[in-house]
mmCIF file of C-alpha atoms in Angstrom:
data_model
loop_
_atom_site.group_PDB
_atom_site.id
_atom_site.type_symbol
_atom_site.label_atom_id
_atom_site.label_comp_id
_atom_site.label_asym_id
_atom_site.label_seq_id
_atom_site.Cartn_x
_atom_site.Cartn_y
_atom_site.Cartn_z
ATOM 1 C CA UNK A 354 -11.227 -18.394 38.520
ATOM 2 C CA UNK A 355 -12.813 -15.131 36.992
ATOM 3 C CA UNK A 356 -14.296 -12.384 38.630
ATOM 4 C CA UNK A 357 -18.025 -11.501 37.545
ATOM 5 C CA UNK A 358 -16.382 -8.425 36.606
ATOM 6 C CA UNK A 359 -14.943 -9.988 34.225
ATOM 7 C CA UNK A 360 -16.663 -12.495 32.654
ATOM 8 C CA UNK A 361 -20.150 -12.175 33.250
ATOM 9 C CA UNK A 362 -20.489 -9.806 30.337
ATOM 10 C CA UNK A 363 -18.147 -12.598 28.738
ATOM 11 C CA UNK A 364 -21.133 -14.965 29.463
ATOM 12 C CA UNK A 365 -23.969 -12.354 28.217
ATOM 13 C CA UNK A 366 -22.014 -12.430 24.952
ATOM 14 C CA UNK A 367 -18.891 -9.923 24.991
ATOM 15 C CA UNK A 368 -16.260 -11.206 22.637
ATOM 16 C CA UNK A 369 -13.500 -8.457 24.061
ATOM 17 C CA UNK A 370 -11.799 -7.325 26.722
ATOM 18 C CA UNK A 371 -9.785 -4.089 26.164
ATOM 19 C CA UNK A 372 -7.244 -3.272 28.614
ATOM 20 C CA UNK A 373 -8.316 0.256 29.628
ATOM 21 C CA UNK A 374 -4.184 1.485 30.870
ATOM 22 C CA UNK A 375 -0.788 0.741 29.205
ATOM 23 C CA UNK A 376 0.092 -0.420 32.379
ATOM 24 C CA UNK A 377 -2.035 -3.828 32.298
ATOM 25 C CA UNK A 378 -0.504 -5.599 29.551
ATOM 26 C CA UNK A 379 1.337 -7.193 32.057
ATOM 27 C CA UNK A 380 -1.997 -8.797 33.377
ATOM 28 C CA UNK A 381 -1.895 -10.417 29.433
ATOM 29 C CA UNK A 382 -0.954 -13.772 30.012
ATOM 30 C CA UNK A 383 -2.854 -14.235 33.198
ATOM 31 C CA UNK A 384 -6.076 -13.098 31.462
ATOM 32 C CA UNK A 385 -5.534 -14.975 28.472
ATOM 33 C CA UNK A 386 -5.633 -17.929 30.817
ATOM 34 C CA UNK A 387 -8.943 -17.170 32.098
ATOM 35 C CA UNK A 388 -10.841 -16.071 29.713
ATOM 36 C CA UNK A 389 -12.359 -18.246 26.733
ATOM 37 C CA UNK A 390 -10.788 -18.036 23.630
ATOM 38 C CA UNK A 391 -12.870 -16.570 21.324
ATOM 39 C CA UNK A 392 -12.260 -13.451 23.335
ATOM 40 C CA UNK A 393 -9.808 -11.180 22.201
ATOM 41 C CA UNK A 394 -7.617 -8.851 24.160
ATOM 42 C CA UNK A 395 -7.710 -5.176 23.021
ATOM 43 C CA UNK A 396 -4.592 -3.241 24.149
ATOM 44 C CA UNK A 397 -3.522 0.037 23.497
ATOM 45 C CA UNK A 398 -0.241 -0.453 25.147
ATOM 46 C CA UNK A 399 1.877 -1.110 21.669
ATOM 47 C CA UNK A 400 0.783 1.980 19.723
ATOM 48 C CA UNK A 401 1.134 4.274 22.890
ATOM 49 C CA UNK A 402 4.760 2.436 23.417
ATOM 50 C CA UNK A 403 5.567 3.633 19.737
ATOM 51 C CA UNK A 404 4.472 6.966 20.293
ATOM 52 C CA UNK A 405 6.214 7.180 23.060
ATOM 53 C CA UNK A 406 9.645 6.161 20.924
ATOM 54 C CA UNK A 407 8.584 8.359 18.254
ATOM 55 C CA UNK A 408 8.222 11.638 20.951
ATOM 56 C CA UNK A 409 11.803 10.707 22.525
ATOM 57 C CA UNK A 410 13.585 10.380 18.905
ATOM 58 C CA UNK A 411 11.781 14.076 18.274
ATOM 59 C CA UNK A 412 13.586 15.334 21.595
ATOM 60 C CA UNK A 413 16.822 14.033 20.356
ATOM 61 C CA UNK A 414 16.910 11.678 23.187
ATOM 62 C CA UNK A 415 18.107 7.722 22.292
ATOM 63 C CA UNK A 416 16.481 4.858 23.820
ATOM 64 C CA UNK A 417 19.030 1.929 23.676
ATOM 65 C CA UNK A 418 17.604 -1.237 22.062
ATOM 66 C CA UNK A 419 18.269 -4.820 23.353
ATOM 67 C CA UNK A 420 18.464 -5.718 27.035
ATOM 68 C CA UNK A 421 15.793 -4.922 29.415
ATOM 69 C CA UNK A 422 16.522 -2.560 31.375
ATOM 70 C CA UNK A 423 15.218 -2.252 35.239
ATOM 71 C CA UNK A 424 12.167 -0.096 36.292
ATOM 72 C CA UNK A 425 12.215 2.312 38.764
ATOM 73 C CA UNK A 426 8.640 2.467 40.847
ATOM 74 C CA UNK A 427 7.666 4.631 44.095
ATOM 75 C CA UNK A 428 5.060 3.172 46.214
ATOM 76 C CA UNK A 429 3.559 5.843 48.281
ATOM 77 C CA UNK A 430 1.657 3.357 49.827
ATOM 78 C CA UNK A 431 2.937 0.075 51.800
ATOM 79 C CA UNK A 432 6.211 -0.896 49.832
ATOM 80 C CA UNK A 433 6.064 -4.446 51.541
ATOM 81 C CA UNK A 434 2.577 -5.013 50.739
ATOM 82 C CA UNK A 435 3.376 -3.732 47.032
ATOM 83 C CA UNK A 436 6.273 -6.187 46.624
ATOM 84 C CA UNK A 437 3.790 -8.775 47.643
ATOM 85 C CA UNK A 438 1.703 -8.402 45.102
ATOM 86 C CA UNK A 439 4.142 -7.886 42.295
ATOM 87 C CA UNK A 440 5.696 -11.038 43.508
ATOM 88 C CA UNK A 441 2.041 -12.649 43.054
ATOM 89 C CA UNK A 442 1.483 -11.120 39.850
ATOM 90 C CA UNK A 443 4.513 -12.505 38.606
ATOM 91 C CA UNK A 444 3.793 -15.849 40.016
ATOM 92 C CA UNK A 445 0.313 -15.847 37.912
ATOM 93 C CA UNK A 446 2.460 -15.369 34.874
ATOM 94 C CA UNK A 447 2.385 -11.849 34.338
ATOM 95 C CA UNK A 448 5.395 -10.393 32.566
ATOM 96 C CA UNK A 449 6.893 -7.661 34.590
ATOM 97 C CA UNK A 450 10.222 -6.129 33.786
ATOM 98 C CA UNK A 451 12.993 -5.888 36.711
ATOM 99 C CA UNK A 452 11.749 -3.435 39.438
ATOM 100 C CA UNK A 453 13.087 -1.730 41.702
ATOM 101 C CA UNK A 454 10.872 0.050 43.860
ATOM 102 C CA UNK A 455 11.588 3.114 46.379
ATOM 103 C CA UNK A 456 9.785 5.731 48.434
ATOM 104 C CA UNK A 457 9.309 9.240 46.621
ATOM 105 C CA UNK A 458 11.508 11.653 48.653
ATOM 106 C CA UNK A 459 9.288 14.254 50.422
#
């Protein structure tokens, strides 16, 4: 299934797809499965990771390397309905670290 989002400019030609936030690399897989192979995935997510590391090192803080580590996410929304769809997302193959996810304190 693909939206016509999606791939109707796929169909008119398009031969890329860049993800437009860091935050939907985790839709990689999943799009990778529905779109045709001669289109490639453009995703900004790596370099902005690295720049991320390389800000943190500059602030003297240390980011441990190895294990993942669990993610920490307020909904402001409908928690429920956002565990939902993370538990979808993951179920379409998308690779989502450990959350947990919380209210923001008012």
């Amino acid at each position: 299934m693909c939206s016509s989002d999606l791939c109707g400019p796929v169909a008119e030609g398009a031969d890329q797809v860049a993800l437009g936030c860091t935050h939907y690399a985790f839709l990689r897989p999943v799009l990778r499965r529905i779109l045709p192979e001669h289109v490639d995935l453009v995703d900004a997510g790596d370099p902005v990771a690295r720049h991320t590391l390389r800000v943190i090192a500059e602030a003297g803080l240390d980011v441990p390397d190895g294990a993942e580590v669990e993610a920490l996410c307020y909904a402001t929304g409908d928690v429920t309905a956002f565990e939902r769809t993370v538990e979808r997302l993951r179920a379409a193959g998308a690779a989502l670290p450990p959350l947990r996810i919380s209210r923001p304190v008012a």
